[in-house]
């Protein structure tokens, strides 16, 4: 049997999957690694933790499903996180994660230097500490010796590719998340390199996501229990790979809710009327782009509700998320007058307010935790609607929503999303979409697949909006936006305490 091996370096874990060429999972490993937080707003990871868990994960799936017939290895990872290596391949420091907020002042400095509009026009991004350039500028100020010693700066899947092949290569989807890449010319934006303190030659060579970057080294192959010489395909960032795996083309929009939420839509060009509140980066599909908006906290708020409102049930070992669904469904649309602003760690697109905080508004003594649970599901859904309205204002035509991630497991939440958005919400049978996207690219790169886009898709659930509920949510959504406008000026004052 012919197989494709994929490695995904996520925010919390390394996922290794062995697929057949039809996309069926033959074996899977999910191995967690720590995120280090030595100071407030800092988030770091050790790249050797990524490699250790990748090695163990590969051994695990090979033992389960065999090493014979592996045609290629595909890569996927979190984006923006950066690790410096010296000329000998030694790691010079922990990787600064995309979640790390220490470089907020550097984001503001870059914005002042080049202009927010110019940055957005060239890179498709909005100055924010998420992106790699701000992290490099922070290193220039606080750890300049690292920049001087660094031979190459790699993002996570690039690091794994380097460990497998000895080749340092990046694809357009990750390069375009550095805030140092011209998405129109598809080349490095040289002006910013000198400002942040490095040279473009310290970045890996550019390639397409469906290119073979190198071949599995003999010494590494022995460690992994694989044959040497297996082609390693570049792959890309987790979000565009997830979009590929979920078939997000045309009028389909991907809403992926896990720890955070991402709302994405693909395009075969950079929109002429690119809204300044959205980000646009290169897709893993050649000459395509991904229009993205994201929320810092969504699934994490549900976990917060679980840990603080359902502690007793959690300690008893009950299925708390199922209980939250049941109770949320018992509350009426509009959560009996409670509104949640879901900005527990600031807001990204569409509002881009790092000072934003969560708000639970309208509480009375008559309310129950069921109302709070529903308010959480509705509040996140309102912000998803705000994202989709921006897409519509740009002339894009989102008609249906493909719901992905852990949030899609909740039928109650999917129905709420359909009613809030006034659009069909579809949940498909797509297991491990990012890894599947990496599998599709890898099999295409070695000639085992003729097309990147799959025509047939298996639908698990489909939710049409209820017109009466949609009318209710239209009215509440207006109040939701008014509430944000009313409190937004207070956030900076609260941040002082």
XYZ file of C-alpha atoms in Angstrom, residues 249-483:
235
model
C -12.583 27.455 -2.676
C -15.097 29.691 -4.398
C -17.912 30.957 -2.160
C -17.098 28.626 0.736
C -15.775 30.168 3.977
C -13.825 28.251 6.594
C -14.657 28.933 10.223
C -12.208 26.975 12.328
C -12.624 27.101 16.095
C -10.196 25.427 18.434
C -8.158 27.339 20.995
C -8.806 30.397 18.828
C -11.016 31.037 15.800
C -9.963 31.685 12.217
C -12.311 32.844 9.457
C -10.789 32.339 6.001
C -11.737 32.614 2.356
C -9.525 31.896 -0.660
C -9.011 34.096 -3.694
C -7.044 33.806 -6.927
C -5.788 37.377 -6.479
C -5.207 39.996 -3.828
C -8.580 41.779 -3.614
C -8.441 45.296 -5.053
C -10.542 46.574 -2.153
C -8.582 44.786 0.576
C -10.106 45.998 3.821
C -7.459 47.437 6.195
C -8.857 45.285 9.010
C -8.178 41.926 7.370
C -4.949 40.130 6.602
C -4.090 38.545 3.287
C -1.309 36.003 2.907
C -0.204 33.496 0.317
C -2.084 30.229 0.044
C -0.398 26.856 -0.256
C -2.087 26.638 -3.674
C 0.111 28.328 -6.251
C -0.911 31.883 -7.185
C -3.753 31.883 -4.659
C -4.288 33.876 -1.502
C -6.041 33.383 1.795
C -8.055 36.248 3.269
C -8.006 35.775 7.030
C -9.485 37.142 10.198
C -9.022 35.694 13.626
C -10.041 35.786 17.251
C -7.472 35.242 20.006
C -9.919 33.491 22.320
C -12.933 31.331 21.542
C -12.464 27.689 22.512
C -10.343 28.912 25.414
C -13.368 30.821 26.747
C -15.410 27.641 26.638
C -12.630 25.935 28.613
C -12.706 28.855 31.081
C -16.459 28.340 31.494
C -15.875 24.627 32.018
C -13.190 25.166 34.662
C -15.011 27.892 36.590
C -18.731 27.228 36.161
C -18.700 23.430 35.897
C -15.869 22.561 38.260
C -17.843 20.007 40.236
C -18.931 18.094 37.160
C -15.390 18.191 35.788
C -13.995 16.721 39.010
C -16.583 13.928 38.806
C -15.310 13.046 35.349
C -18.508 13.992 33.546
C -18.533 15.044 29.883
C -18.696 18.756 30.669
C -18.785 20.034 27.087
C -21.810 17.845 26.387
C -23.458 19.260 29.513
C -22.659 22.822 28.395
C -24.381 22.058 25.088
C -27.465 20.670 26.803
C -27.752 23.647 29.147
C -27.030 26.222 26.430
C -29.788 24.703 24.315
C -32.226 25.105 27.207
C -31.656 28.880 27.168
C -33.505 30.999 24.600
C -31.923 32.733 21.584
C -30.452 35.913 23.004
C -29.438 34.087 26.206
C -32.271 35.770 28.126
C -30.631 39.154 27.740
C -26.954 38.327 28.415
C -24.258 39.430 25.986
C -20.615 38.348 25.873
C -17.770 40.285 24.258
C -15.272 37.451 23.674
C -12.038 39.431 23.949
C -10.313 37.673 26.830
C -6.821 38.273 25.344
C -7.357 41.391 23.274
C -8.950 41.380 19.845
C -7.426 40.737 16.457
C -9.349 41.092 13.204
C -11.677 42.782 12.739
C -11.204 45.196 15.645
C -7.422 44.996 16.276
C -7.508 46.228 19.837
C -4.802 44.654 22.048
C -6.308 46.326 25.126
C -9.749 44.763 24.636
C -11.153 42.661 27.479
C -14.036 40.249 27.852
C -17.397 41.633 28.951
C -20.366 39.683 30.321
C -23.217 42.179 30.107
C -26.812 42.115 31.321
C -26.556 39.786 34.335
C -29.427 39.654 36.829
C -30.257 37.391 39.744
C -32.658 35.483 37.511
C -29.933 34.241 35.194
C -28.467 30.753 35.331
C -25.192 29.273 34.149
C -27.151 27.899 31.184
C -27.736 31.492 30.049
C -24.039 32.263 30.513
C -23.107 29.167 28.504
C -25.380 30.213 25.638
C -24.086 33.794 25.807
C -20.560 32.449 25.255
C -21.593 30.480 22.159
C -23.565 33.430 20.813
C -20.888 36.046 21.559
C -18.240 34.162 19.593
C -20.777 33.671 16.788
C -21.460 37.433 16.656
C -17.761 38.098 16.160
C -17.636 35.481 13.397
C -20.503 37.398 11.771
C -18.488 40.634 12.018
C -15.669 38.888 10.135
C -17.977 37.645 7.390
C -19.542 41.073 6.934
C -16.060 42.438 6.225
C -15.599 39.822 3.494
C -18.907 40.870 1.951
C -17.908 44.542 2.072
C -14.833 43.663 -0.034
C -16.993 42.294 -2.833
C -16.459 38.656 -1.914
C -19.549 36.453 -1.833
C -19.469 34.036 1.100
C -22.505 31.785 0.704
C -21.856 28.823 2.984
C -19.748 28.251 6.063
C -17.642 25.137 6.542
C -17.233 24.734 10.282
C -14.006 23.091 11.424
C -12.095 22.292 14.599
C -13.295 21.254 18.019
C -16.100 23.831 17.949
C -17.728 22.018 15.030
C -18.390 19.013 17.269
C -21.141 20.968 19.011
C -24.414 20.698 17.100
C -25.964 23.345 19.332
C -23.206 25.796 18.510
C -23.424 25.030 14.787
C -27.147 25.793 14.829
C -26.490 29.044 16.693
C -23.867 30.014 14.098
C -26.320 29.352 11.243
C -29.009 31.441 12.949
C -26.636 34.311 13.816
C -25.010 34.389 10.368
C -28.153 33.760 8.364
C -26.153 31.303 6.250
C -25.874 27.553 5.831
C -23.320 25.964 8.139
C -21.815 22.669 6.999
C -19.804 20.206 9.071
C -17.920 17.760 6.884
C -16.145 14.518 7.559
C -12.666 15.961 7.379
C -10.352 14.448 9.935
C -7.228 16.429 10.736
C -7.703 18.978 7.940
C -4.246 20.618 8.184
C -2.490 17.258 8.067
C -4.753 16.192 5.224
C -3.763 19.346 3.345
C -0.102 18.434 3.841
C -0.882 14.928 2.569
C -2.598 16.305 -0.537
C 0.389 18.549 -1.335
C 2.929 15.779 -0.732
C 1.106 13.240 -2.900
C 0.653 15.864 -5.635
C 4.376 16.774 -5.483
C 5.484 13.194 -6.172
C 2.902 12.585 -8.909
C 0.567 10.367 -6.909
C -2.349 12.812 -7.293
C -3.499 14.742 -10.338
C -5.265 17.649 -8.631
C -5.116 19.568 -5.359
C -8.870 20.137 -5.157
C -11.118 17.240 -4.192
C -14.557 17.362 -5.813
C -16.409 14.912 -3.583
C -16.850 15.817 0.064
C -18.739 13.880 2.749
C -21.154 16.048 4.752
C -21.864 15.000 8.328
C -24.313 17.752 9.290
C -25.867 20.717 7.551
C -27.674 23.527 9.352
C -29.968 26.004 7.639
C -30.756 29.246 9.497
C -34.082 29.536 11.296
C -35.693 32.771 10.068
C -37.307 33.665 13.410
C -34.097 33.107 15.350
C -32.174 35.070 12.730
C -34.466 38.049 13.246
C -33.832 37.910 16.997
C -30.092 37.691 16.463
C -30.143 40.620 14.022
C -31.479 42.841 16.799
C -29.109 41.498 19.445
C -26.142 41.792 17.067
C -26.753 45.530 16.807
C -26.620 45.770 20.611
C -23.444 43.643 20.590
C -21.676 46.166 18.356
C -23.027 49.089 20.379
C -21.726 47.485 23.559
